[in-house]
Amino acid sequence: SPAPCWPSPIFISPMLRGGSGSRQDHSHVYSSHVHPRRWTPSARPSLAHARAPAPHQPACRCDEPWDMATSGGMPRILGYTRQGHPGEPIGGASAASLESMRGETLGTFLKTRRDKTVPESIGLDPGSAPRRVPGLRREELARLAGVSVGYYTRIEQDQTGTASTQVLNALASVMRLDDVERTHLYNLAHSNSPSRMIREAPEKPHRRVLSLFESLHEAIPAVILGRRGDILAWNRSGHELLFENLPFEAPTDIDQRPCVPRLFFLDPRMRDLYSNWEELARIHVAYLRLTSGRYPNDAHLADLIGDLSTKSDDFVSLWEEGDVADCTVGRMLLSHPMLGPLDVDYQVWLQPESPDHRLEVYTPNNSATRDALAFFPMVSIPHAPLHTTREPCPPDEGHREKP
């Protein structure tokens, strides 16, 4: 008989796992490598909702997809192949990582948006009778979008493959999706479920991004972020503002680059640094979801999402909400260990030729923060040159790099 196929371990609730970890050595948290240790919870309350442990799931046949939609409220993940077993490499990514990417489909995203659409917000009378489902009913959304209930049900259950642009536009209009949500909706509709993941070469920032970055010197704290939130470079003031506990040379080690989402959810000191941690954590998760729709075959991104799903209750809780966002500007309320309370805005500058590389700068919101940031050059060692390889100019640009 076929060998049993156990559910992927990546979405087992952390409440069911044992073990604890030391809070003394945090050096491995920013690494892209999976580490067996788990941090003890921070003093800050967890975002994860309390839920009773799900009963142990029985084995399933490997040719029968296992639906986690009914397992303790965890994300709905489908699709082991007959030969697929947890932990086996599939095209450069583990099966667990691949399943974490497959969990986001056109149907699952539509359901989360439908659940969050308040009937009154679109001019629909909810009636006096209690509603058994949050948000819109399927038949209400289908009727307002001008499609049959059966057809919409098949779309939401991922039985149609995709949907036409006209139908997607109608659904998005009824649910009042914003531009970012529409972009994610179209990305999911036009991408096939990734059967083979691609593990790309390490990211290098575009030379124009580096030129702009270096021109800031230490006047403005800044970092360069990659597609998945990896820190590709930072200046001294940017390092001192947000990452003073990490070695300054960390971004130069391709295999050990700090990753902002990992730090945010796995390093307890991030919770102590950010007074508005919950707000920013929600934005980080929403941006990762948007990126996963743009790059469904990215093995490194799948590894990141899968790893955070096994190690952070808060990440799982926020991922289940299904929100997407393009974090380009916002506010950070910091409790800096050396400078005290700080109020800064973050702004992202994008280079059209390299849209995945984001130059993020931090500017003060009040005079006290401005004075505190001016203090950085006096406590930092002199500015060191960046150890980042510049990309050469393409020959058709008509000019040469200065020596």
Coordinates of N, CA and C in Angstrom, one line a residue, residues 88-166:
E88 N 11.3 16.8 1.2 CA 12.0 16.4 0.0 C 12.2 17.7 -0.9
P89 N 13.3 17.8 -1.5 CA 13.5 19.0 -2.4 C 12.7 19.0 -3.6
I90 N 12.0 20.1 -4.0 CA 11.3 20.2 -5.2 C 11.8 21.4 -5.9
G91 N 12.6 21.2 -6.9 CA 13.1 22.3 -7.7 C 13.8 23.3 -6.9
G92 N 14.6 22.9 -5.9 CA 15.4 23.9 -5.2 C 14.8 24.4 -3.9
A93 N 13.6 24.0 -3.6 CA 12.9 24.4 -2.4 C 12.4 23.2 -1.7
S94 N 12.3 23.2 -0.4 CA 11.7 22.1 0.3 C 10.2 22.0 0.1
A95 N 9.7 20.8 0.3 CA 8.2 20.6 0.1 C 7.4 21.5 1.0
A96 N 8.0 21.7 2.2 CA 7.3 22.6 3.2 C 7.2 24.0 2.7
S97 N 8.3 24.5 2.1 CA 8.4 25.9 1.6 C 7.5 26.0 0.4
L98 N 7.5 25.0 -0.5 CA 6.6 25.0 -1.7 C 5.1 25.1 -1.3
E99 N 4.8 24.3 -0.2 CA 3.4 24.3 0.2 C 3.0 25.7 0.8
S100 N 3.9 26.4 1.4 CA 3.6 27.7 2.0 C 3.3 28.7 0.9
M101 N 3.9 28.5 -0.3 CA 3.7 29.4 -1.4 C 2.3 29.1 -2.1
R102 N 2.0 27.7 -2.1 CA 0.8 27.3 -2.8 C -0.4 27.7 -1.9
G103 N -0.2 28.0 -0.7 CA -1.4 28.3 0.2 C -2.1 29.6 -0.3
E104 N -1.4 30.5 -1.0 CA -2.1 31.7 -1.5 C -2.5 31.4 -3.0
T105 N -3.8 31.4 -3.2 CA -4.4 31.2 -4.5 C -5.4 32.3 -4.8
L106 N -5.9 32.4 -6.0 CA -6.9 33.3 -6.4 C -8.1 33.1 -5.5
G107 N -8.5 31.9 -5.3 CA -9.7 31.6 -4.5 C -9.6 32.0 -3.0
T108 N -8.4 31.6 -2.4 CA -8.3 32.0 -1.0 C -8.2 33.5 -0.8
F109 N -7.6 34.2 -1.7 CA -7.5 35.7 -1.6 C -8.9 36.3 -1.8
L110 N -9.7 35.8 -2.7 CA -11.1 36.3 -2.9 C -11.9 36.1 -1.6
K111 N -11.7 34.9 -1.0 CA -12.5 34.6 0.2 C -12.1 35.6 1.3
T112 N -10.8 35.8 1.5 CA -10.5 36.8 2.6 C -11.0 38.2 2.3
R113 N -11.0 38.6 1.1 CA -11.6 39.9 0.8 C -13.1 39.9 0.9
R114 N -13.7 38.9 0.6 CA -15.2 38.8 0.7 C -15.6 38.8 2.2
D115 N -14.8 38.1 3.0 CA -15.1 38.1 4.5 C -14.9 39.4 5.1
K116 N -14.0 40.3 4.5 CA -13.8 41.6 5.1 C -14.6 42.7 4.5
T117 N -15.4 42.4 3.5 CA -16.3 43.4 2.9 C -17.6 43.6 3.7
V118 N -17.7 44.7 4.4 CA -18.9 45.0 5.2 C -20.1 45.3 4.2
P119 N -21.2 44.6 4.4 CA -22.3 44.9 3.4 C -22.7 46.3 3.4
E120 N -22.8 47.0 4.5 CA -23.2 48.4 4.6 C -22.3 49.3 3.8
S121 N -21.0 48.9 3.7 CA -20.0 49.8 3.1 C -20.2 49.8 1.6
I122 N -20.9 48.9 1.0 CA -21.1 48.9 -0.5 C -22.6 49.1 -0.7
G123 N -23.3 49.6 0.3 CA -24.7 50.0 0.1 C -25.7 48.8 0.1
L124 N -25.3 47.7 0.7 CA -26.2 46.6 0.8 C -26.8 46.5 2.1
D125 N -28.1 46.3 2.2 CA -28.9 46.2 3.4 C -28.6 44.8 4.0
P126 N -28.0 44.7 5.2 CA -27.7 43.4 5.7 C -28.9 42.6 6.2
G127 N -30.0 43.3 6.4 CA -31.2 42.7 7.0 C -31.1 42.6 8.5
S128 N -32.2 42.2 9.0 CA -32.3 42.1 10.5 C -31.9 40.7 11.0
A129 N -32.0 39.7 10.2 CA -31.6 38.4 10.6 C -30.1 38.2 10.8
P130 N -29.7 37.5 11.8 CA -28.3 37.3 12.0 C -27.6 36.6 10.8
R131 N -26.4 37.1 10.5 CA -25.6 36.6 9.4 C -24.7 35.5 9.9
R132 N -24.6 34.4 9.2 CA -23.8 33.3 9.7 C -22.4 33.4 9.2
V133 N -22.1 34.3 8.3 CA -20.8 34.4 7.7 C -20.3 35.9 7.9
P134 N -19.0 36.1 8.1 CA -18.6 37.5 8.1 C -18.6 38.1 6.7
G135 N -18.8 39.4 6.6 CA -18.7 40.0 5.3 C -19.9 39.6 4.3
L136 N -19.6 39.5 3.0 CA -20.6 39.2 2.0 C -20.8 37.7 1.9
R137 N -22.0 37.3 1.6 CA -22.3 35.9 1.2 C -21.8 35.8 -0.3
R138 N -21.6 34.5 -0.7 CA -21.2 34.2 -2.0 C -22.2 34.7 -3.0
E139 N -23.5 34.4 -2.7 CA -24.6 34.8 -3.6 C -24.7 36.3 -3.8
E140 N -24.4 37.0 -2.7 CA -24.5 38.5 -2.8 C -23.4 39.0 -3.7
L141 N -22.2 38.5 -3.5 CA -21.1 39.0 -4.3 C -21.3 38.6 -5.8
A142 N -21.7 37.4 -6.0 CA -22.0 37.0 -7.4 C -23.0 37.8 -8.1
R143 N -24.1 38.1 -7.4 CA -25.2 38.9 -8.0 C -24.7 40.3 -8.3
L144 N -24.0 40.9 -7.4 CA -23.6 42.3 -7.6 C -22.5 42.3 -8.7
A145 N -21.7 41.3 -8.9 CA -20.7 41.2 -9.9 C -21.2 40.8 -11.3
G146 N -22.5 40.3 -11.3 CA -23.1 39.9 -12.6 C -22.7 38.5 -13.1
V147 N -22.3 37.6 -12.1 CA -22.0 36.3 -12.5 C -22.9 35.3 -11.7
S148 N -22.9 34.1 -12.2 CA -23.8 33.1 -11.5 C -23.1 32.7 -10.2
V149 N -23.9 32.2 -9.2 CA -23.4 31.8 -8.0 C -22.5 30.5 -8.2
G150 N -22.9 29.6 -9.0 CA -22.1 28.4 -9.3 C -20.7 28.8 -9.8
Y151 N -20.7 29.7 -10.8 CA -19.4 30.1 -11.4 C -18.5 30.7 -10.4
Y152 N -19.0 31.7 -9.6 CA -18.2 32.3 -8.6 C -17.7 31.3 -7.5
T153 N -18.6 30.3 -7.2 CA -18.1 29.3 -6.2 C -17.0 28.5 -6.7
R154 N -17.0 28.2 -8.0 CA -15.9 27.4 -8.6 C -14.6 28.3 -8.6
I155 N -14.8 29.6 -8.9 CA -13.6 30.5 -8.8 C -13.0 30.4 -7.4
E156 N -13.8 30.6 -6.4 CA -13.3 30.7 -5.1 C -12.7 29.4 -4.6
Q157 N -13.2 28.3 -5.1 CA -12.7 27.0 -4.8 C -11.6 26.5 -5.7
D158 N -11.1 27.5 -6.6 CA -10.0 27.2 -7.5 C -10.2 26.0 -8.4
Q159 N -11.4 26.0 -8.9 CA -11.8 24.9 -9.8 C -11.9 25.3 -11.3
T160 N -11.7 26.7 -11.5 CA -11.8 27.2 -12.9 C -10.4 27.5 -13.5
G161 N -9.4 27.4 -12.7 CA -8.0 27.7 -13.2 C -7.8 29.2 -13.1
T162 N -8.6 30.0 -13.7 CA -8.4 31.5 -13.6 C -9.8 32.1 -13.9
A163 N -9.8 33.4 -14.1 CA -11.1 34.1 -14.5 C -10.7 35.2 -15.4
S164 N -11.6 35.6 -16.2 CA -11.4 36.7 -17.2 C -11.1 38.0 -16.5
T165 N -10.5 38.9 -17.2 CA -10.2 40.3 -16.6 C -11.5 41.0 -16.3
Q166 N -12.5 40.8 -17.2 CA -13.8 41.4 -16.9 C -14.4 41.0 -15.6

